[in-house]
mmCIF file of C-alpha atoms and ligand atoms in Angstrom:
data_model
loop_
_atom_site.group_PDB
_atom_site.id
_atom_site.type_symbol
_atom_site.label_atom_id
_atom_site.label_comp_id
_atom_site.label_asym_id
_atom_site.label_seq_id
_atom_site.Cartn_x
_atom_site.Cartn_y
_atom_site.Cartn_z
ATOM 1 C CA UNK A 1 0.222 0.143 -0.017
ATOM 2 C CA UNK A 2 1.163 3.605 -0.826
ATOM 3 C CA UNK A 3 1.738 6.517 1.245
ATOM 4 C CA UNK A 4 0.211 9.356 -0.054
ATOM 5 C CA UNK A 5 0.235 13.103 0.875
ATOM 6 C CA UNK A 6 -2.620 14.762 -0.612
ATOM 7 C CA UNK A 7 -3.193 18.666 -1.200
ATOM 8 C CA UNK A 8 -6.574 19.598 -2.113
ATOM 9 C CA UNK A 9 -8.424 16.738 -0.338
ATOM 10 C CA UNK A 10 -11.436 19.085 0.370
ATOM 11 C CA UNK A 11 -12.182 19.962 -3.185
ATOM 12 C CA UNK A 12 -14.427 18.511 -5.809
ATOM 13 C CA UNK A 13 -11.459 16.426 -7.379
ATOM 14 C CA UNK A 14 -9.497 16.188 -4.787
ATOM 15 C CA UNK A 15 -12.268 14.685 -2.100
ATOM 16 C CA UNK A 16 -12.888 11.697 -5.037
ATOM 17 C CA UNK A 17 -8.884 10.824 -4.987
ATOM 18 C CA UNK A 18 -9.190 10.488 -1.123
ATOM 19 C CA UNK A 19 -11.861 8.562 -1.527
ATOM 20 C CA UNK A 20 -10.681 6.437 -3.652
ATOM 21 C CA UNK A 21 -7.194 5.807 -2.207
ATOM 22 C CA UNK A 22 -8.875 4.946 1.507
ATOM 23 C CA UNK A 23 -11.376 2.810 -0.360
ATOM 24 C CA UNK A 24 -8.358 0.851 -2.089
ATOM 25 C CA UNK A 25 -6.328 0.572 0.974
ATOM 26 C CA UNK A 26 -3.789 3.313 0.930
ATOM 27 C CA UNK A 27 -2.535 5.647 3.826
ATOM 28 C CA UNK A 28 -3.635 9.011 3.174
ATOM 29 C CA UNK A 29 -2.099 11.980 4.742
ATOM 30 C CA UNK A 30 -4.758 15.189 3.629
ATOM 31 C CA UNK A 31 -2.502 18.270 4.087
ATOM 32 C CA UNK A 32 -5.201 21.163 4.785
ATOM 33 C CA UNK A 33 -5.916 24.805 5.569
ATOM 34 C CA UNK A 34 -8.853 24.055 7.746
ATOM 35 C CA UNK A 35 -9.368 20.409 9.435
ATOM 36 C CA UNK A 36 -12.724 21.445 10.288
ATOM 37 C CA UNK A 37 -13.814 21.385 6.118
ATOM 38 C CA UNK A 38 -12.803 17.647 5.557
ATOM 39 C CA UNK A 39 -15.646 16.004 6.998
ATOM 40 C CA UNK A 40 -13.870 12.418 6.546
ATOM 41 C CA UNK A 41 -12.483 10.092 8.940
ATOM 42 C CA UNK A 42 -10.530 7.018 8.614
ATOM 43 C CA UNK A 43 -8.121 4.556 9.977
ATOM 44 C CA UNK A 44 -5.754 5.288 7.144
ATOM 45 C CA UNK A 45 -6.126 9.299 6.957
ATOM 46 C CA UNK A 46 -4.085 11.233 8.624
ATOM 47 C CA UNK A 47 -5.054 15.362 8.766
ATOM 48 C CA UNK A 48 -2.206 18.061 8.901
ATOM 49 C CA UNK A 49 -2.240 21.554 8.370
ATOM 50 C CA UNK A 50 0.217 22.825 5.682
ATOM 51 C CA UNK A 51 0.770 25.556 3.015
ATOM 52 C CA UNK A 52 1.249 24.449 -0.882
ATOM 53 C CA UNK A 53 3.174 27.675 -1.424
ATOM 54 C CA UNK A 54 5.802 27.173 1.167
ATOM 55 C CA UNK A 55 8.537 24.649 -0.379
ATOM 56 C CA UNK A 56 9.164 24.420 3.405
ATOM 57 C CA UNK A 57 5.877 23.003 4.520
ATOM 58 C CA UNK A 58 5.568 20.867 1.494
ATOM 59 C CA UNK A 59 9.111 19.434 2.317
ATOM 60 C CA UNK A 60 7.562 18.470 5.860
ATOM 61 C CA UNK A 61 4.631 16.574 4.469
ATOM 62 C CA UNK A 62 6.836 15.103 1.959
ATOM 63 C CA UNK A 63 8.647 13.141 4.136
ATOM 64 C CA UNK A 64 8.146 9.586 4.151
ATOM 65 C CA UNK A 65 5.331 9.594 1.558
ATOM 66 C CA UNK A 66 5.607 7.655 -1.696
ATOM 67 C CA UNK A 67 3.693 10.100 -3.820
ATOM 68 C CA UNK A 68 2.727 13.630 -2.909
ATOM 69 C CA UNK A 69 -0.685 14.999 -4.651
ATOM 70 C CA UNK A 70 -1.691 18.323 -5.028
ATOM 71 C CA UNK A 71 -5.212 18.580 -6.516
ATOM 72 C CA UNK A 72 -5.767 22.040 -5.613
ATOM 73 C CA UNK A 73 -7.431 24.899 -7.586
ATOM 74 C CA UNK A 74 -7.868 28.590 -7.039
ATOM 75 C CA UNK A 75 -12.118 28.170 -6.533
ATOM 76 C CA UNK A 76 -14.494 28.724 -8.637
ATOM 77 C CA UNK A 77 -15.233 31.886 -10.728
ATOM 78 C CA UNK A 78 -13.768 34.475 -12.041
ATOM 79 C CA UNK A 79 -11.242 35.854 -9.502
ATOM 80 C CA UNK A 80 -7.536 35.437 -9.791
ATOM 81 C CA UNK A 81 -7.394 32.395 -7.610
ATOM 82 C CA UNK A 82 -5.700 30.113 -10.165
ATOM 83 C CA UNK A 83 -3.351 32.506 -11.371
ATOM 84 C CA UNK A 84 -2.350 32.677 -7.625
ATOM 85 C CA UNK A 85 -2.267 29.421 -6.954
ATOM 86 C CA UNK A 86 -1.525 26.881 -9.745
ATOM 87 C CA UNK A 87 1.518 27.617 -11.413
ATOM 88 C CA UNK A 88 3.102 28.871 -8.218
ATOM 89 C CA UNK A 89 2.146 25.637 -6.429
ATOM 90 C CA UNK A 90 3.939 23.483 -9.373
ATOM 91 C CA UNK A 91 7.226 25.508 -8.205
ATOM 92 C CA UNK A 92 6.990 25.179 -4.535
ATOM 93 C CA UNK A 93 5.933 21.568 -5.014
ATOM 94 C CA UNK A 94 8.956 20.616 -6.636
ATOM 95 C CA UNK A 95 11.033 22.457 -4.687
ATOM 96 C CA UNK A 96 9.913 21.053 -1.584
ATOM 97 C CA UNK A 97 10.034 17.620 -2.898
ATOM 98 C CA UNK A 98 13.348 18.244 -4.244
ATOM 99 C CA UNK A 99 14.806 19.200 -1.089
ATOM 100 C CA UNK A 100 14.409 15.482 0.334
ATOM 101 C CA UNK A 101 17.054 14.171 -2.908
ATOM 102 C CA UNK A 102 17.035 10.702 -2.983
ATOM 103 C CA UNK A 103 14.108 10.209 -0.516
ATOM 104 C CA UNK A 104 11.746 12.448 -2.425
ATOM 105 C CA UNK A 105 8.209 11.000 -3.109
ATOM 106 C CA UNK A 106 6.386 11.034 -6.599
ATOM 107 C CA UNK A 107 4.552 13.876 -7.606
ATOM 108 C CA UNK A 108 1.208 13.985 -9.010
ATOM 109 C CA UNK A 109 -0.304 17.448 -10.100
ATOM 110 C CA UNK A 110 -4.236 17.502 -11.241
ATOM 111 C CA UNK A 111 -3.920 19.454 -14.434
ATOM 112 C CA UNK A 112 -5.883 21.448 -16.793
ATOM 113 C CA UNK A 113 -7.283 20.498 -19.876
ATOM 114 C CA UNK A 114 -6.900 23.274 -22.056
ATOM 115 C CA UNK A 115 -3.217 22.722 -23.216
ATOM 116 C CA UNK A 116 -4.717 19.275 -24.763
ATOM 117 C CA UNK A 117 -4.347 18.808 -28.450
ATOM 118 C CA UNK A 118 -7.676 18.598 -30.490
ATOM 119 C CA UNK A 119 -7.917 16.425 -33.706
ATOM 120 C CA UNK A 120 -7.821 19.994 -35.437
ATOM 121 C CA UNK A 121 -4.122 20.445 -34.835
ATOM 122 C CA UNK A 122 -5.196 23.599 -32.015
ATOM 123 C CA UNK A 123 -5.388 23.122 -28.623
ATOM 124 C CA UNK A 124 -8.536 23.084 -26.673
ATOM 125 C CA UNK A 125 -7.661 26.652 -25.150
ATOM 126 C CA UNK A 126 -7.965 27.690 -28.999
ATOM 127 C CA UNK A 127 -11.874 27.375 -29.155
ATOM 128 C CA UNK A 128 -13.793 30.662 -29.812
ATOM 129 C CA UNK A 129 -15.779 32.438 -27.450
ATOM 130 C CA UNK A 130 -14.104 30.472 -24.206
ATOM 131 C CA UNK A 131 -15.060 33.330 -21.219
ATOM 132 C CA UNK A 132 -11.552 35.230 -20.485
ATOM 133 C CA UNK A 133 -11.621 33.317 -16.909
ATOM 134 C CA UNK A 134 -11.836 30.219 -18.279
ATOM 135 C CA UNK A 135 -8.891 31.249 -20.555
ATOM 136 C CA UNK A 136 -6.781 32.307 -17.318
ATOM 137 C CA UNK A 137 -7.495 29.288 -15.447
ATOM 138 C CA UNK A 138 -6.729 26.955 -18.440
ATOM 139 C CA UNK A 139 -3.338 29.189 -19.056
ATOM 140 C CA UNK A 140 -2.263 28.682 -15.623
ATOM 141 C CA UNK A 141 -2.144 25.244 -16.160
ATOM 142 C CA UNK A 142 -0.403 25.176 -19.140
ATOM 143 C CA UNK A 143 2.042 27.812 -17.017
ATOM 144 C CA UNK A 144 2.125 24.788 -14.668
ATOM 145 C CA UNK A 145 2.838 22.004 -16.751
ATOM 146 C CA UNK A 146 5.460 23.932 -18.845
ATOM 147 C CA UNK A 147 7.131 24.576 -15.507
ATOM 148 C CA UNK A 148 7.102 20.910 -15.090
ATOM 149 C CA UNK A 149 8.233 19.962 -18.099
ATOM 150 C CA UNK A 150 11.934 21.940 -17.466
ATOM 151 C CA UNK A 151 12.160 19.439 -14.049
ATOM 152 C CA UNK A 152 14.424 16.846 -14.642
ATOM 153 C CA UNK A 153 15.201 15.807 -11.236
ATOM 154 C CA UNK A 154 11.925 14.908 -9.558
ATOM 155 C CA UNK A 155 9.527 12.253 -10.755
ATOM 156 C CA UNK A 156 6.410 14.312 -11.468
ATOM 157 C CA UNK A 157 3.256 13.526 -13.722
ATOM 158 C CA UNK A 158 0.331 15.601 -14.676
ATOM 159 C CA UNK A 159 -2.933 14.218 -15.225
ATOM 160 C CA UNK A 160 -5.352 16.660 -17.063
ATOM 161 C CA UNK A 161 -9.196 16.153 -16.968
ATOM 162 C CA UNK A 162 -11.137 15.778 -20.084
ATOM 163 C CA UNK A 163 -12.553 18.839 -21.256
ATOM 164 C CA UNK A 164 -15.583 18.346 -18.620
ATOM 165 C CA UNK A 165 -15.293 16.890 -14.824
ATOM 166 C CA UNK A 166 -18.020 16.639 -13.019
ATOM 167 C CA UNK A 167 -18.791 14.712 -9.890
ATOM 168 C CA UNK A 168 -20.891 11.492 -11.240
ATOM 169 C CA UNK A 169 -20.706 7.525 -11.562
ATOM 170 C CA UNK A 170 -17.654 5.455 -10.511
ATOM 171 C CA UNK A 171 -17.528 3.330 -13.522
ATOM 172 C CA UNK A 172 -13.837 2.190 -13.680
ATOM 173 C CA UNK A 173 -13.289 2.469 -17.158
ATOM 174 C CA UNK A 174 -11.479 4.941 -19.094
ATOM 175 C CA UNK A 175 -9.446 5.679 -21.425
ATOM 176 C CA UNK A 176 -6.104 7.856 -21.572
ATOM 177 C CA UNK A 177 -3.573 9.633 -23.946
ATOM 178 C CA UNK A 178 -0.694 11.538 -23.469
ATOM 179 C CA UNK A 179 -1.070 15.234 -25.169
ATOM 180 C CA UNK A 180 -4.394 14.581 -26.650
ATOM 181 C CA UNK A 181 -7.960 15.365 -25.839
ATOM 182 C CA UNK A 182 -9.672 12.439 -25.560
ATOM 183 C CA UNK A 183 -13.029 12.038 -26.854
ATOM 184 C CA UNK A 184 -16.014 9.616 -27.246
ATOM 185 C CA UNK A 185 -17.772 8.403 -30.028
ATOM 186 C CA UNK A 186 -20.052 11.563 -30.307
ATOM 187 C CA UNK A 187 -17.045 13.519 -30.304
ATOM 188 C CA UNK A 188 -17.550 14.779 -26.725
ATOM 189 C CA UNK A 189 -14.420 15.090 -23.817
ATOM 190 C CA UNK A 190 -15.827 14.033 -20.505
ATOM 191 C CA UNK A 191 -14.783 12.258 -17.395
ATOM 192 C CA UNK A 192 -16.542 11.872 -14.007
ATOM 193 C CA UNK A 193 -14.348 13.065 -11.168
ATOM 194 C CA UNK A 194 -14.836 9.515 -9.605
ATOM 195 C CA UNK A 195 -13.169 7.883 -12.397
ATOM 196 C CA UNK A 196 -10.438 10.817 -13.182
ATOM 197 C CA UNK A 197 -9.730 9.659 -9.017
ATOM 198 C CA UNK A 198 -9.691 5.735 -10.514
ATOM 199 C CA UNK A 199 -7.249 6.552 -13.206
ATOM 200 C CA UNK A 200 -4.963 9.045 -10.633
ATOM 201 C CA UNK A 201 -4.684 6.226 -8.222
ATOM 202 C CA UNK A 202 -4.311 3.079 -10.610
ATOM 203 C CA UNK A 203 -0.978 5.468 -12.083
ATOM 204 C CA UNK A 204 -0.088 5.455 -8.591
ATOM 205 C CA UNK A 205 -0.124 1.752 -8.238
ATOM 206 C CA UNK A 206 1.101 1.083 -11.670
ATOM 207 C CA UNK A 207 3.559 4.205 -12.953
ATOM 208 C CA UNK A 208 2.888 4.803 -16.923
ATOM 209 C CA UNK A 209 4.012 8.230 -16.977
ATOM 210 C CA UNK A 210 6.757 9.464 -14.851
ATOM 211 C CA UNK A 211 8.051 12.651 -16.434
ATOM 212 C CA UNK A 212 4.981 13.595 -18.669
ATOM 213 C CA UNK A 213 1.394 14.718 -18.936
ATOM 214 C CA UNK A 214 -1.398 12.303 -19.599
ATOM 215 C CA UNK A 215 -5.440 12.624 -19.681
ATOM 216 C CA UNK A 216 -8.241 10.313 -19.292
ATOM 217 C CA UNK A 217 -11.582 10.635 -20.716
ATOM 218 C CA UNK A 218 -14.352 8.381 -21.620
HETATM 219 N N1 NAP B 1 -11.474 20.045 -17.184
HETATM 220 C C1 NAP B 1 -10.059 20.839 -16.818
HETATM 221 O O1 NAP B 1 -9.073 21.157 -17.152
HETATM 222 C C2 NAP B 1 -10.504 21.232 -15.329
HETATM 223 C C3 NAP B 1 -11.989 20.951 -14.667
HETATM 224 C C4 NAP B 1 -12.170 21.131 -13.356
HETATM 225 C C5 NAP B 1 -11.066 20.950 -12.577
HETATM 226 N N2 NAP B 1 -9.752 21.500 -13.116
HETATM 227 C C6 NAP B 1 -8.596 21.605 -12.254
HETATM 228 O O2 NAP B 1 -8.563 20.732 -11.010
HETATM 229 C C7 NAP B 1 -8.007 21.157 -10.037
HETATM 230 C C8 NAP B 1 -9.207 21.091 -8.882
HETATM 231 O O3 NAP B 1 -10.125 21.498 -9.257
HETATM 232 P P1 NAP B 1 -11.477 21.352 -7.958
HETATM 233 O O4 NAP B 1 -12.822 21.691 -8.963
HETATM 234 O O5 NAP B 1 -11.258 20.245 -7.607
HETATM 235 O O6 NAP B 1 -11.177 21.996 -7.258
HETATM 236 P P2 NAP B 1 -12.008 22.947 -5.857
HETATM 237 O O7 NAP B 1 -13.281 21.892 -5.851
HETATM 238 O O8 NAP B 1 -12.251 24.498 -5.680
HETATM 239 O O9 NAP B 1 -11.123 22.556 -4.898
HETATM 240 C C9 NAP B 1 -9.636 23.222 -4.700
HETATM 241 C C10 NAP B 1 -8.770 22.932 -3.446
HETATM 242 O O10 NAP B 1 -7.773 23.170 -3.588
HETATM 243 C C11 NAP B 1 -7.631 23.873 -2.322
HETATM 244 N N3 NAP B 1 -6.554 25.251 -2.266
HETATM 245 C C12 NAP B 1 -6.721 26.384 -2.576
HETATM 246 N N4 NAP B 1 -6.040 27.190 -2.889
HETATM 247 C C13 NAP B 1 -4.826 26.479 -1.979
HETATM 248 C C14 NAP B 1 -4.018 26.816 -1.128
HETATM 249 N N5 NAP B 1 -3.409 27.984 -1.615
HETATM 250 N N6 NAP B 1 -3.094 25.850 -0.507
HETATM 251 C C15 NAP B 1 -3.659 24.896 -0.253
HETATM 252 N N7 NAP B 1 -4.766 24.166 -0.633
HETATM 253 C C16 NAP B 1 -5.646 25.047 -1.498
HETATM 254 C C17 NAP B 1 -8.688 24.172 -1.629
HETATM 255 O O11 NAP B 1 -9.021 24.109 -0.511
HETATM 256 P P3 NAP B 1 -9.721 24.667 1.026
HETATM 257 O O12 NAP B 1 -10.542 23.930 1.023
HETATM 258 O O13 NAP B 1 -8.863 25.201 2.104
HETATM 259 O O14 NAP B 1 -10.205 26.022 0.101
HETATM 260 C C18 NAP B 1 -9.699 23.427 -1.902
HETATM 261 O O15 NAP B 1 -9.206 21.600 -1.488
HETATM 262 C C19 NAP B 1 -8.015 22.685 -10.180
HETATM 263 O O16 NAP B 1 -6.398 23.251 -10.394
HETATM 264 C C20 NAP B 1 -9.045 22.836 -11.516
HETATM 265 O O17 NAP B 1 -8.172 24.297 -12.052
HETATM 266 C C21 NAP B 1 -9.454 21.002 -14.634
#
């Protein structure tokens, strides 16, 4: 069983990752800002307070772990949250993990779909009519991925959701790609947050994408 530290465990996606990891017998340390917001107790769950933007705090919660997962975001709506959180957190996570040298855990970040390639050879964020705040979120994730791609001394992985990810059913069935948007037979790109979590925990149990981004959809 893996020892997993998880940032963002109170979020929509992070809470599904937490549930999937616990259901599969892994030991999870949820690193939160406010423990009162995490409505979850489990014999394999430890809750600590930490700051994802502080490399020293990251190092502390990464010690002795097999994997450090980040599912943080900047909240929903049109505020500047993602700009302040997503790319800076990639840098802080890498710095914090790197400090552990040979003892460093693997790093897995929840990414964005914006930079994925579409069948017309463009990227998702090139679509016409996207609201400005959505573009900002997509590019914040694009900047985080670009930052990760410069890193060769930390075992990082970025997992981009499908274009649409929402709470739904856990089917356990999904398809993956690396840089291409996964589309179903109707040309729709979607995944439930539950199946996204299945794919992420599968990657922890059977690593196939160390040092690269991959994506998941139906
Ligand atoms: N199709 C797509 O590409 C797509 C779609 C959806 C989401 N996403 C990405 O997936 C990620 C997670 O999305 P979500 O919908 O699950 O987000 P969410 O529900 O808003 O949850 C965000 C989580 O991040 C935590 N957080 C925010 N700032 C933090 C900080 N400075 N330090 C520590 N924790 C912090 C929050 O903790 P608190 O409880 O303390 O606030 C919360 O647990 C986001 O980066 C989002 O952009 C991508």
